[in-house]
Coordinates of C-alpha atoms in Angstrom, one line a residue:
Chain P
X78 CA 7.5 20.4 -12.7
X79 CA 10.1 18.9 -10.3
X80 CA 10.0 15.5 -12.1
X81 CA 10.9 17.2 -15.6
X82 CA 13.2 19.5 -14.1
X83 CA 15.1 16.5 -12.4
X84 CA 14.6 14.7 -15.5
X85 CA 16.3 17.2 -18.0
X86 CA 18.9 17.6 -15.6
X87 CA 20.0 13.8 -15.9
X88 CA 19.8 14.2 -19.5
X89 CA 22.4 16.6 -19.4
X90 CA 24.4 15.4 -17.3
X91 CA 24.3 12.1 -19.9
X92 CA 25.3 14.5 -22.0
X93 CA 28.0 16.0 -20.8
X94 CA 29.5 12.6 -20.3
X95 CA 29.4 11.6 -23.4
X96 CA 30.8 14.7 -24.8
X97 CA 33.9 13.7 -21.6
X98 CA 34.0 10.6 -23.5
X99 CA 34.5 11.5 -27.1
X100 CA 36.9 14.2 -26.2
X101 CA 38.8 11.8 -24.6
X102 CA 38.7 9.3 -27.5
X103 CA 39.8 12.8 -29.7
X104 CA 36.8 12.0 -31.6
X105 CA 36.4 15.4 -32.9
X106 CA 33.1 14.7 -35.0
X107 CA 30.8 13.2 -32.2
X108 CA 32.4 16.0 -30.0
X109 CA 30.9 18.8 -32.5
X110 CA 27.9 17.4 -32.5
X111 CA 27.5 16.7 -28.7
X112 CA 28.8 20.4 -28.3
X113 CA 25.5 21.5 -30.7
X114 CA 23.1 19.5 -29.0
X115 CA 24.0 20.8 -25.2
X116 CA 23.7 24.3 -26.4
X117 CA 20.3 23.3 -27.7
X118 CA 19.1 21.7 -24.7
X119 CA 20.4 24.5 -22.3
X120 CA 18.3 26.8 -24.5
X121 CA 14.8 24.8 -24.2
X122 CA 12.5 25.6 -21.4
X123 CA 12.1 23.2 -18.7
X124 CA 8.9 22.0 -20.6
X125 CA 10.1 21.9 -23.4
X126 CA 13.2 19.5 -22.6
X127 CA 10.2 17.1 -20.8
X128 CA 8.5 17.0 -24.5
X129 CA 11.4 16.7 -26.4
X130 CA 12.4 13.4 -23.9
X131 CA 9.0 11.9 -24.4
X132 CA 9.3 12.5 -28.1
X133 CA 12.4 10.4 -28.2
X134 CA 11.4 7.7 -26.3
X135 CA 8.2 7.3 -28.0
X136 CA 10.1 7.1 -31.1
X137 CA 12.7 4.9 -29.5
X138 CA 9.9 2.3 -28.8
X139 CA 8.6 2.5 -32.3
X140 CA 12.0 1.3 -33.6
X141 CA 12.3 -1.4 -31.2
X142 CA 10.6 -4.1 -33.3
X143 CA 12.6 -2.9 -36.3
X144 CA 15.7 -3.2 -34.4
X145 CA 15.1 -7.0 -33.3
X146 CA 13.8 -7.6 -36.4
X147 CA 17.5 -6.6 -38.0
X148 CA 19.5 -8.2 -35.2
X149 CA 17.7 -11.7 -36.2
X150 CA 18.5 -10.8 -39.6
X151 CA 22.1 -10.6 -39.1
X152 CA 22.1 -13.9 -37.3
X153 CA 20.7 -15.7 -39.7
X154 CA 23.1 -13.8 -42.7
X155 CA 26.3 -15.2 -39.9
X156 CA 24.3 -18.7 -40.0
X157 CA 24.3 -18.8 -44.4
X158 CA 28.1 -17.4 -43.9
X159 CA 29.7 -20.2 -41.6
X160 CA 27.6 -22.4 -43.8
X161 CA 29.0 -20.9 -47.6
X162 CA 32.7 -21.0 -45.9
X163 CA 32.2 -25.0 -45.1
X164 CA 30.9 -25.6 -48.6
X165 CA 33.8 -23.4 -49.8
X166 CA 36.0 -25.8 -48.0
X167 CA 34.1 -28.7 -49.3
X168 CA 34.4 -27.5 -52.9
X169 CA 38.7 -26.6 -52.0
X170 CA 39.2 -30.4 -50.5
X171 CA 37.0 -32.0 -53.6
X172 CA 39.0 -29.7 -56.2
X173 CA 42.2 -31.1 -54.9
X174 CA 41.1 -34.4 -55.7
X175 CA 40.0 -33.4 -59.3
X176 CA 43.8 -31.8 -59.3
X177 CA 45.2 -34.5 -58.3
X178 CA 43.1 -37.0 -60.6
X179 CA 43.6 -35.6 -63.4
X180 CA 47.3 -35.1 -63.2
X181 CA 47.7 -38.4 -61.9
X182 CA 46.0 -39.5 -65.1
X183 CA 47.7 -36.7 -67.6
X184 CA 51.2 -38.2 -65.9
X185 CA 49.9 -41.6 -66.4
X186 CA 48.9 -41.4 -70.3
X187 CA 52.5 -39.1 -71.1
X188 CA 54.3 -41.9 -68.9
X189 CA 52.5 -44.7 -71.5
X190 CA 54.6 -43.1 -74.1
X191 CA 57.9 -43.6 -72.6
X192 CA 56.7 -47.1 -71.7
X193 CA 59.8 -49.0 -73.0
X194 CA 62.0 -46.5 -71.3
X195 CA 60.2 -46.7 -68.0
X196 CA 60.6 -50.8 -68.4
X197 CA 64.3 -50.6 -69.2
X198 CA 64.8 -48.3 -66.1
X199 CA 63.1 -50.7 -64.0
X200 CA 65.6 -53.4 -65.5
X201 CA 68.3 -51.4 -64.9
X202 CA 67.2 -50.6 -61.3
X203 CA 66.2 -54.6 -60.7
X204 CA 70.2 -55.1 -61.3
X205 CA 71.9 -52.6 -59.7
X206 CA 72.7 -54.3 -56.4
X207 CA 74.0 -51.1 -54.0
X208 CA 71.2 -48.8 -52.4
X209 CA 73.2 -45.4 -53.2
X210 CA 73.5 -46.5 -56.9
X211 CA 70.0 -47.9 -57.1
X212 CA 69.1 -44.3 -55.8
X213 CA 71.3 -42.4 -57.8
X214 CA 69.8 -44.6 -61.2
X215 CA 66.4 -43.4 -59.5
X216 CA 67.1 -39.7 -59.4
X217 CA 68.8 -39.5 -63.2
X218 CA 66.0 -40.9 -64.2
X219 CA 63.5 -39.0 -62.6
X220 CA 65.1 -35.7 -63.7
X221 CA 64.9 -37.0 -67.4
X222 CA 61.6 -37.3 -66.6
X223 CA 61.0 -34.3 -65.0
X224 CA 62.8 -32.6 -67.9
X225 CA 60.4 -34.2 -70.5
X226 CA 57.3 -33.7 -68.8
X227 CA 58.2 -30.0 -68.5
X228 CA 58.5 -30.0 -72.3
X229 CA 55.7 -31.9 -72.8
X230 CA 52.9 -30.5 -74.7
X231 CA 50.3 -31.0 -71.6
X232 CA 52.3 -29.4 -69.7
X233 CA 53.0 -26.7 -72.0
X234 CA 50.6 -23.6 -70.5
X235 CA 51.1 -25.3 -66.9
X236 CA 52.2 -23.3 -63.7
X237 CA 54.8 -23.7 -61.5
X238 CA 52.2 -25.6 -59.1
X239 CA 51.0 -27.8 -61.7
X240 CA 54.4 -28.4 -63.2
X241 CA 55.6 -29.8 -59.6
X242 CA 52.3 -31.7 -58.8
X243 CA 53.3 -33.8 -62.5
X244 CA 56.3 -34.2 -61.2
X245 CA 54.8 -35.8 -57.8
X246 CA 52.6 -37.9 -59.6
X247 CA 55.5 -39.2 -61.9
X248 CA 57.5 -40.2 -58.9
X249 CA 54.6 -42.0 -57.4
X250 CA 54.2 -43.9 -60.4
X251 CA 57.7 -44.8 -60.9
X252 CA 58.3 -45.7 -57.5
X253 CA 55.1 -47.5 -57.4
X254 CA 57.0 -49.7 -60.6
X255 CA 60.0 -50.1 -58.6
X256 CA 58.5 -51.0 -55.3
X257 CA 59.6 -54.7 -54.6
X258 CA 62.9 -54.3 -56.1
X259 CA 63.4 -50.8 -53.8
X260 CA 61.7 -51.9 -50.6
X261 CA 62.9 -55.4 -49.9
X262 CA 66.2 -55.2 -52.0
X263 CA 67.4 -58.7 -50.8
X264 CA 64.0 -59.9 -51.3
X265 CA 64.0 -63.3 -49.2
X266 CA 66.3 -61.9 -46.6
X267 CA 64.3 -58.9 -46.2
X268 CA 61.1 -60.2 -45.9
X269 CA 62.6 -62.6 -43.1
X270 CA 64.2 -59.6 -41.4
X271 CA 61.1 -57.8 -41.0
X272 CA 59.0 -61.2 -40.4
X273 CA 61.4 -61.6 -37.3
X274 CA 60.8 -58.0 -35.8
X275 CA 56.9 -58.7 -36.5
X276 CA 57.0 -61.5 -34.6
X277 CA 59.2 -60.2 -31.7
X278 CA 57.1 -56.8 -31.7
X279 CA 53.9 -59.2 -31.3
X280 CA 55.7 -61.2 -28.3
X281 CA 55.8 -57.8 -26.9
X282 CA 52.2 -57.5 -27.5
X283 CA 51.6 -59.7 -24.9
X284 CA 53.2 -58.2 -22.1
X285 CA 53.1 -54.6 -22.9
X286 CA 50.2 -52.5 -21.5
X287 CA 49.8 -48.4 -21.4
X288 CA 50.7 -48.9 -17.6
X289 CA 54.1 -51.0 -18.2
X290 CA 57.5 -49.8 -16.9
X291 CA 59.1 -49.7 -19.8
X292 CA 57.3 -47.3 -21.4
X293 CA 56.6 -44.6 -18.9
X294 CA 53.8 -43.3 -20.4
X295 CA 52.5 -40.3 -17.8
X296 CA 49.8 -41.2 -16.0
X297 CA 47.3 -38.4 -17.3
X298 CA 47.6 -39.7 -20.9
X299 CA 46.8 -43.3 -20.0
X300 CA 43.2 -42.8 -20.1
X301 CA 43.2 -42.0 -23.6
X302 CA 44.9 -45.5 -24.2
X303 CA 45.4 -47.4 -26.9
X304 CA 44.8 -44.6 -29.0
X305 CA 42.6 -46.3 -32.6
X306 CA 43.1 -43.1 -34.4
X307 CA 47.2 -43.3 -34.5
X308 CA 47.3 -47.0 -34.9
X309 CA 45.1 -46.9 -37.8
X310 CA 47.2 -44.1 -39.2
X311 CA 50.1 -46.3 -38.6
X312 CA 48.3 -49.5 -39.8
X313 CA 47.9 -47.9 -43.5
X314 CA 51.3 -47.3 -43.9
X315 CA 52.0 -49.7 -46.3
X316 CA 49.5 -48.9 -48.2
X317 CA 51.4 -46.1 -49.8
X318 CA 54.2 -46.9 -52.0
X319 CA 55.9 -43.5 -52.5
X320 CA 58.3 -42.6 -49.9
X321 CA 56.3 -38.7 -49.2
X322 CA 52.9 -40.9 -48.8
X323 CA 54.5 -43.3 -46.4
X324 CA 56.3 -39.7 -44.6
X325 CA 53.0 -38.2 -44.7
X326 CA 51.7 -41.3 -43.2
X327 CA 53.8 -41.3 -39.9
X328 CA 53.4 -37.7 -39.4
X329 CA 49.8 -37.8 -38.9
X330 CA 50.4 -40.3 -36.8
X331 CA 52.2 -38.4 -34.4
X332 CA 50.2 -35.0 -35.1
X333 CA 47.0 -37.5 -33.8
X334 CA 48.7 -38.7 -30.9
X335 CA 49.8 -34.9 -30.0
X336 CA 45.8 -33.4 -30.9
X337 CA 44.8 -36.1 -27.9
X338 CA 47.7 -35.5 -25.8
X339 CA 46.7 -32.0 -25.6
X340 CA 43.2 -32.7 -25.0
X341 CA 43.8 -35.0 -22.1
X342 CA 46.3 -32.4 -20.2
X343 CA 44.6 -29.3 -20.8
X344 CA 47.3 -27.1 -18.1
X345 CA 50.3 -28.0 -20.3
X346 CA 51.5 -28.2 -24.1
X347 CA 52.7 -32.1 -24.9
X348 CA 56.8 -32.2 -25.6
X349 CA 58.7 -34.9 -26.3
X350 CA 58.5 -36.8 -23.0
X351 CA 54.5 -37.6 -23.6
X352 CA 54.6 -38.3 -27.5
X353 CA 58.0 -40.6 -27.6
X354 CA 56.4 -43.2 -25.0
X355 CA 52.7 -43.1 -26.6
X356 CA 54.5 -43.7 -29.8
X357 CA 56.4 -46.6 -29.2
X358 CA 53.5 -48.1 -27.4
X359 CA 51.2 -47.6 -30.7
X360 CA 53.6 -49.1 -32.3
X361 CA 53.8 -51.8 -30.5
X362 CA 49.8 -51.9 -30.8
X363 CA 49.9 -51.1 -34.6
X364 CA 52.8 -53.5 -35.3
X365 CA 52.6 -52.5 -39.1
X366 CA 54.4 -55.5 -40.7
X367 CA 58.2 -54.7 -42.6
X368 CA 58.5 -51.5 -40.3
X369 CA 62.8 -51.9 -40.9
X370 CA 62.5 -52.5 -44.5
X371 CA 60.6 -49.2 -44.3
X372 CA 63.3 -47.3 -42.5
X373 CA 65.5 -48.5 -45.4
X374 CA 63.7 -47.9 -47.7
X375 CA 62.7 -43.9 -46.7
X376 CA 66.2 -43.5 -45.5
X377 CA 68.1 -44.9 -49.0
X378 CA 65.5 -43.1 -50.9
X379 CA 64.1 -40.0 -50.1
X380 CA 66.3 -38.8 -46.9
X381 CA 67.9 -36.2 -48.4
X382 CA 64.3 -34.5 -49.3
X383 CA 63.2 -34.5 -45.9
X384 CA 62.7 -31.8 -44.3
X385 CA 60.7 -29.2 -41.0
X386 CA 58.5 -31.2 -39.1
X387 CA 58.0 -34.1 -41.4
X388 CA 62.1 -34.3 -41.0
X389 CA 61.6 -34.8 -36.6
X390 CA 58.5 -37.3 -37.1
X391 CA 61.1 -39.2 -38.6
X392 CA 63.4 -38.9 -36.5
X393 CA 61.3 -40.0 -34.0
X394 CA 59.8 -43.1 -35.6
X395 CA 63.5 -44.2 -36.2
X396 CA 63.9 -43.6 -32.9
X397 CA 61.1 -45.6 -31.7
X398 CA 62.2 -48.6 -33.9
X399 CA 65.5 -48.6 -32.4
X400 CA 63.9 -48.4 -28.9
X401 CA 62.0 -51.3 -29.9
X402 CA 64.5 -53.4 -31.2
X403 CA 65.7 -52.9 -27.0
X404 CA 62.8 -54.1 -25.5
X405 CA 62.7 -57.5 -24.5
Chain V
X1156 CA 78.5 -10.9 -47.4
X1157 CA 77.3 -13.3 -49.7
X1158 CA 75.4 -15.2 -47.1
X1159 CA 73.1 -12.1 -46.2
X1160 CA 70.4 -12.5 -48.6
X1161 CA 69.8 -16.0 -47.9
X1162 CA 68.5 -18.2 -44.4
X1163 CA 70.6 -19.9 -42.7
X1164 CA 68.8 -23.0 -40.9
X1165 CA 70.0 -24.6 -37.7
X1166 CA 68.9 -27.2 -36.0
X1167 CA 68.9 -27.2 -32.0
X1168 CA 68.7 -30.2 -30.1
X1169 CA 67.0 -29.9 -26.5
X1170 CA 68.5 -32.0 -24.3
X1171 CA 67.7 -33.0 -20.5
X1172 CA 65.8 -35.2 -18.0
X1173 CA 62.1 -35.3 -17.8
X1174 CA 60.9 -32.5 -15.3
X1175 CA 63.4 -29.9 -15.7
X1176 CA 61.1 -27.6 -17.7
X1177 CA 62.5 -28.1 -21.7
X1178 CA 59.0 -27.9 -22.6
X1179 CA 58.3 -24.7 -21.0
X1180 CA 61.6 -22.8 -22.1
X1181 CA 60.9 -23.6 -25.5
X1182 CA 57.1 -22.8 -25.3
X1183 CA 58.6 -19.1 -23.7
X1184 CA 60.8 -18.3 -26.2
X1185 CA 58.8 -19.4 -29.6
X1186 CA 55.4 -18.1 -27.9
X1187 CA 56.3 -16.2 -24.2
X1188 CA 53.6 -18.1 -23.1
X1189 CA 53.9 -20.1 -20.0
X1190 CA 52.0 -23.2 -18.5
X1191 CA 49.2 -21.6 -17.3
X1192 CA 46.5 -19.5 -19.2
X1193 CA 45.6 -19.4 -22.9
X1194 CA 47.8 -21.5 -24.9
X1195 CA 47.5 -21.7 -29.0
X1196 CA 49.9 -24.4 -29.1
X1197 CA 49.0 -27.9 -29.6
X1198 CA 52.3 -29.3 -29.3
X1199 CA 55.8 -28.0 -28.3
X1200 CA 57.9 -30.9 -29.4
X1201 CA 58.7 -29.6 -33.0
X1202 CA 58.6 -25.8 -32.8
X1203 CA 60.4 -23.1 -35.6
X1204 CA 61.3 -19.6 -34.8
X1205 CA 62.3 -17.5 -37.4
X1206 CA 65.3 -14.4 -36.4
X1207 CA 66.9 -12.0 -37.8
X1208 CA 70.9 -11.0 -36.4
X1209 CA 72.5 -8.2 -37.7
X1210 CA 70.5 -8.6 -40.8
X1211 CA 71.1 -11.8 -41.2
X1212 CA 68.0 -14.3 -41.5
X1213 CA 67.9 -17.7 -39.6
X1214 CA 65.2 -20.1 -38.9
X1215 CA 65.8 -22.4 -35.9
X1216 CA 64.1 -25.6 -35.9
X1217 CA 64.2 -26.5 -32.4
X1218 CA 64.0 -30.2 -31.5
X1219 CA 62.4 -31.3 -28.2
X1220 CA 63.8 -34.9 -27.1
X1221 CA 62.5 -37.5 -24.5
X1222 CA 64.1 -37.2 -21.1
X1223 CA 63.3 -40.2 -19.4
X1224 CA 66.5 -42.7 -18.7
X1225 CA 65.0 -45.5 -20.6
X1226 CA 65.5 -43.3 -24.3
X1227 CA 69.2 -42.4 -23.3
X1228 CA 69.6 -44.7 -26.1
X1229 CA 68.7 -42.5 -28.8
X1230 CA 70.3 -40.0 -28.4
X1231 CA 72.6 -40.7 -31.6
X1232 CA 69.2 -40.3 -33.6
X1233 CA 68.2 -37.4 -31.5
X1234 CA 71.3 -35.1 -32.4
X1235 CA 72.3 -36.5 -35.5
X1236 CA 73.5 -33.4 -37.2
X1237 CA 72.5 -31.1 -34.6
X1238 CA 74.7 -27.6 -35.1
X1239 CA 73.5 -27.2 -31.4
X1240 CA 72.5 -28.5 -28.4
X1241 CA 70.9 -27.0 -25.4
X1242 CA 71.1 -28.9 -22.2
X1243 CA 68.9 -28.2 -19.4
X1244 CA 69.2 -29.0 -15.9
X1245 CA 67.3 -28.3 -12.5
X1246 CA 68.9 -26.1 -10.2
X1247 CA 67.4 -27.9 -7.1
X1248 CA 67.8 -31.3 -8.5
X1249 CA 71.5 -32.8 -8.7
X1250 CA 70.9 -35.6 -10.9
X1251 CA 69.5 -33.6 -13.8
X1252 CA 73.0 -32.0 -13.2
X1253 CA 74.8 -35.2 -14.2
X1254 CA 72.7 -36.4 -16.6
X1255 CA 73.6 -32.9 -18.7
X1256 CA 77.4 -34.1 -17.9
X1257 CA 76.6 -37.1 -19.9
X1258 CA 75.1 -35.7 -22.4
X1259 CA 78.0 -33.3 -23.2
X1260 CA 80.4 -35.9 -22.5
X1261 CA 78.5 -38.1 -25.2
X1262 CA 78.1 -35.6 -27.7
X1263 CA 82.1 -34.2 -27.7
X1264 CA 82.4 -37.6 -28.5
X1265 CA 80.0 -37.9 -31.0
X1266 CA 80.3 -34.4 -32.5
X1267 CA 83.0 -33.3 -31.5
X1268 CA 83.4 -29.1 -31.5
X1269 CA 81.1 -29.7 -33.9
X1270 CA 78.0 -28.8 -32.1
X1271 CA 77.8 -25.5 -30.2
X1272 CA 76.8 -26.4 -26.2
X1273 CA 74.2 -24.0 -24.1
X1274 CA 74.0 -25.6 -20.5
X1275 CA 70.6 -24.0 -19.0
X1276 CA 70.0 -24.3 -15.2
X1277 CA 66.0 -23.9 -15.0
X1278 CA 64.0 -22.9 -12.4
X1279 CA 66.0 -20.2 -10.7
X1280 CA 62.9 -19.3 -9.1
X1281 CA 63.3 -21.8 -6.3
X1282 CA 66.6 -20.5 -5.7
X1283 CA 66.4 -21.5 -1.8
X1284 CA 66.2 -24.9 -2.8
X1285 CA 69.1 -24.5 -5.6
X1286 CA 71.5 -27.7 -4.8
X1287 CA 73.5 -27.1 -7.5
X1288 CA 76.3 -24.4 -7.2
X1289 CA 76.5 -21.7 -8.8
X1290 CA 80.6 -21.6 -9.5
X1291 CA 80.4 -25.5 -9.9
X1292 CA 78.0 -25.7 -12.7
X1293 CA 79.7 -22.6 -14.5
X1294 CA 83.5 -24.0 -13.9
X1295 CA 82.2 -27.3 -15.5
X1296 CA 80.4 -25.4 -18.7
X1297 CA 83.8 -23.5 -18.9
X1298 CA 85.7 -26.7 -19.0
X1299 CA 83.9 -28.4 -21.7
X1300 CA 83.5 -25.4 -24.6
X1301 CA 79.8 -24.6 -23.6
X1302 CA 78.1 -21.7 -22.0
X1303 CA 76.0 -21.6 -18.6
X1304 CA 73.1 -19.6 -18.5
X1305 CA 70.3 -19.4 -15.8
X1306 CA 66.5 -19.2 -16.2
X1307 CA 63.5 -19.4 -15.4
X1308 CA 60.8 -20.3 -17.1
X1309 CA 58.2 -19.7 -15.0
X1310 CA 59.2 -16.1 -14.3
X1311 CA 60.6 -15.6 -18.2
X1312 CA 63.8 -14.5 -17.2
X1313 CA 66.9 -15.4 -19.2
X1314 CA 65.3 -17.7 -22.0
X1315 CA 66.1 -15.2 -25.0
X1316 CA 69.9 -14.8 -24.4
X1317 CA 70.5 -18.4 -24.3
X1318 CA 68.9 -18.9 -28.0
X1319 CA 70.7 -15.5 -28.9
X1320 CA 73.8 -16.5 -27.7
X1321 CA 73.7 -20.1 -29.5
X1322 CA 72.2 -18.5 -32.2
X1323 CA 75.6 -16.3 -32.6
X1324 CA 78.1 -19.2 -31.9
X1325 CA 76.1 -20.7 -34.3
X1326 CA 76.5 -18.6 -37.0
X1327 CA 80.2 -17.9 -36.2
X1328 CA 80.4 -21.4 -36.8
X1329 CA 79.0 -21.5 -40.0
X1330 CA 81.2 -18.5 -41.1
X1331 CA 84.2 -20.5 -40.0
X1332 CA 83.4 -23.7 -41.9
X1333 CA 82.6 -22.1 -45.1
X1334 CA 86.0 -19.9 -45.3
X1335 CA 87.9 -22.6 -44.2
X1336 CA 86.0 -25.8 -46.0
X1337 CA 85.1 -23.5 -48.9
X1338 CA 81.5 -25.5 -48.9
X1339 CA 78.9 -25.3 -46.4
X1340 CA 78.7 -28.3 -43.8
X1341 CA 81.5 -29.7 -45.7
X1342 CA 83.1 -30.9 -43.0
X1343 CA 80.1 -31.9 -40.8
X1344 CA 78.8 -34.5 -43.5
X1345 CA 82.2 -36.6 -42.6
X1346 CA 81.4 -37.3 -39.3
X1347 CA 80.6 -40.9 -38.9
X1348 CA 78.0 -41.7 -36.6
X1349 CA 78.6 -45.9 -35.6
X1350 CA 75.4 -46.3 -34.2
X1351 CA 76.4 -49.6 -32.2
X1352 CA 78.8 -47.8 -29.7
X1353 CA 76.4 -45.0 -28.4
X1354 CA 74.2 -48.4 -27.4
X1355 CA 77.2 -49.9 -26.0
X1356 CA 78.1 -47.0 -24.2
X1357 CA 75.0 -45.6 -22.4
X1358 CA 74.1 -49.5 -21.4
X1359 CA 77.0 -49.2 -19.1
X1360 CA 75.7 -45.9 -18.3
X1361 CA 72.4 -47.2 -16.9
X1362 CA 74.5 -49.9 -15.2
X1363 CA 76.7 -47.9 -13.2
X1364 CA 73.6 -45.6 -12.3

């Protein structure tokens, strides 16, 4: 008699602070209802109140099972989510390169049309001698091209999207043609240049460590030395012909050297101090061969398009050439 | 009134030895987050904040810059049309002091009133240990065009009237060249940046030092 009387008495004391609870979080439905069910309670007998507890509880065990049962369920419906959303992102990354395929190949068969004007531009471009003439024959000619392609009947339902990733695609091809004549425009001389700032960058090689004086690197990031990821990055470089590829190209360089900055110093955000010294130092390790015919060849023919981010890993990797060109 | 409806960009230089806190004034004002718990940011060396002054939309790219003596060098690269600059020094350390002198000096020369100048003197939390006066540092901004503030990062105090402030000059600017030039950044594109004297100059820099 004591024990049930003790017993309903916690109950309604649960109660009540629940009710305390929703009136506070001006829930007005649960506060109706928690209203009903005190004045229910307070009108059971002491008994009563002891049978209707045991009722619940029985029941409350009966559900139990049920209750794991739908908790494993939902794990395993979060499990086949994550794993839909990566193929979702497996199907986005492997429809890009269907996109960009198949306008590489659309550009590609309308560019075989124009075929003699594509080869007398490329004549006219092997002659010019001045880089700001060379580029301003480049950019006439690619908004002619531009121009046709939008008029051109595979292009003729296209979007604003598709429409720009033609015009990407054209560039890269006619850049691709113009390459030698655009990236080492005094040919011999050039290719000497750059052979010469190999060779001193490789007589650096020799000397220069992760702990040298010249480059400062802080001492927390040294561990993570000589940092494969950026210098393969760095390494491809001339792999791309098209002055956005070659952009794209240094800025996940840096972005790399940045993700493993951050990891290595986990109390503070990498700035400028920690990249500009790793940088010139995977350079130096990278040593990607014609890196001032690049600068040229980005800076006579695609400056004026560079822009946000991409713009400051730019200015950066100039940077470190110049710094580079100091070292001794 | 034209220039309302559309975004003016600016891009601000920062400028200033290694361990006067650059990193963590721009990590305050594009995230008011400082050093210590919980940071989203993977980098702070390339950051964009996006503002809006008397309804008028900008988008700062901010440009962080190495510190250390050995890059002085590059500083021609680093600013190259810059429309401002914001120099940070160390209140308890007298050679950041001068190396901000050297900056300004080498950027009036490069730039000319060109650029719009912010000198910052960080870390006015260790005020007892502030070496660098008060009047002194303020006389000097006054003297060369630029505008002293004080901050500190670590406490958040100050950091968003300095880019508000540059922000405005910056804009005042722009208003100026394009009644007067009739095109925008007309008159910037003319400067001519010789890249060979900058070298010249700041290897007698490191010499004297």
């Amino acid at each position: 008699m004591n024990e049930s009387a003790s017993l309903s008495e916690l109950l309604i004391n649960f109660l009540q602070v629940q009710l305390f609870e929703a009136i506070n979080l001006h829930d007005q439905m649960v506060v109706s209802q928690l209203h009903e069910t005190l004045r229910c309670m307070k009108k059971l007998k002491a008994d009563s109140r002891l049978v209707l507890f045991t009722a619940l509880e029985t029941d409350y065990n009966r559900r139990e099972p049920y209750i794991t049962y739908l908790v494993r369920c939902r794990q395993s419906l979060l499990a086949t989510l994550s794993f839909l959303d990566k193929q979702i992102q497996r199907i986005d990354s492997f429809k890009g390169n269907c996109k960009y395929y198949f306008t590489s190949l659309c550009v590609k068969l309308f560019l075989e049309q124009y075929q003699d004007d594509v080869r007398e531009f490329v004549n006219n471009f092997q002659n010019t001698s001045l880089t700001d003439e060379k580029n301003e024959l480049l950019e006439h000619f690619l908004d002619q091209l531009y121009e046709r392609i939008s008029q051109h009947p595979i292009w003729q339902t296209a979007n604003d999207e598709q429409l720009e990733d033609a015009y990407n695609a054209a560039e890269r091809s006619i850049m691709s043609e113009i390459y030698i004549y655009a990236f080492y425009p005094h040919r011999d001389a050039d290719l000497h240049r750059d052979l010469v700032f190999h060779q001193h960058i490789e007589r650096l090689l020799e000397f220069i460590t992760e702990d040298h004086e010249a480059l400062q690197i802080p001492k927390i990031y040294r561990s993570l030395a000589p940092w494969p990821a950026a210098q393969e990055e760095l390494a491809s470089i001339n792999a791309y012909k098209a002055p956005q590829d070659k952009l794209r190209c240094i800025q996940r360089c840096c972005s790399n050297i940045m993700d493993l900055l951050k990891i290595a110093n986990e109390a503070s955000v990498p700035g400028a101090d920690d990249l500009v010294p790793v940088l010139v130092f995977v350079m130096i390790k990278a040593n990607p061969p014609s890196l001032l015919s690049t600068i040229e060849y980005i800076n006579g023919f695609y400056k004026n398009r560079i822009s946000g981010e991409e713009q400051y890993c730019w200015m950066q990797f100039s940077a470190a050439v110049e710094f580079l060109k100091t070292l001794a | 009134m034209t220039s309302t409806s559309k975004t003016s960009k600016f891009k601000v230089v920062l400028l200033g030895e290694g361990c006067v806190g650059k990193t963590s004034i721009v990590l305050r004002y594009c995230e008011n987050k400082f050093n210590e718990k919980h940071l989203s940011t993977l980098q702070a060396s390339y950051l964009e904040k996006k503002l809006n002054i008397g309804g008028k939309r900008i988008n700062l790219a901010i440009w962080d810059t190495a510190g250390q003596e050995r890059f002085h060098a590059l500083g021609p690269i680093y600013y190259r049309e810059s429309h401002g600059a914001i120099l940070v020094y160390d209140i308890t350390d007298e050679d950041s002091f001068m190396k901000v002198k050297k900056w300004v000096k080498e950027l009036r020369k490069m730039l000319g009133n060109e650029i719009c100048l912010c000198i910052v003197g960080n870390k006015i939390d260790l005020e007892k240990d502030r070496t660098v006066h008060v009047t002194r540092a303020e006389d000097y901004a006054q003297s060369v065009g630029a505008v002293h503030f004080h901050t500190s990062a670590k406490m958040n105090k100050g950091i968003e009237e300095v880019f508000l402030n540059l922000t405005k000059r910056m804009l005042a600017a722009q208003d100026d060249n394009t009644n007067t030039a009739g095109k925008q950044g007309g008159s910037r594109k003319s400067v001519v940046i010789i890249d060979d004297e900058p070298l010249q100059q700041s290897s007698g820099c490191c010499g004297s030092s």
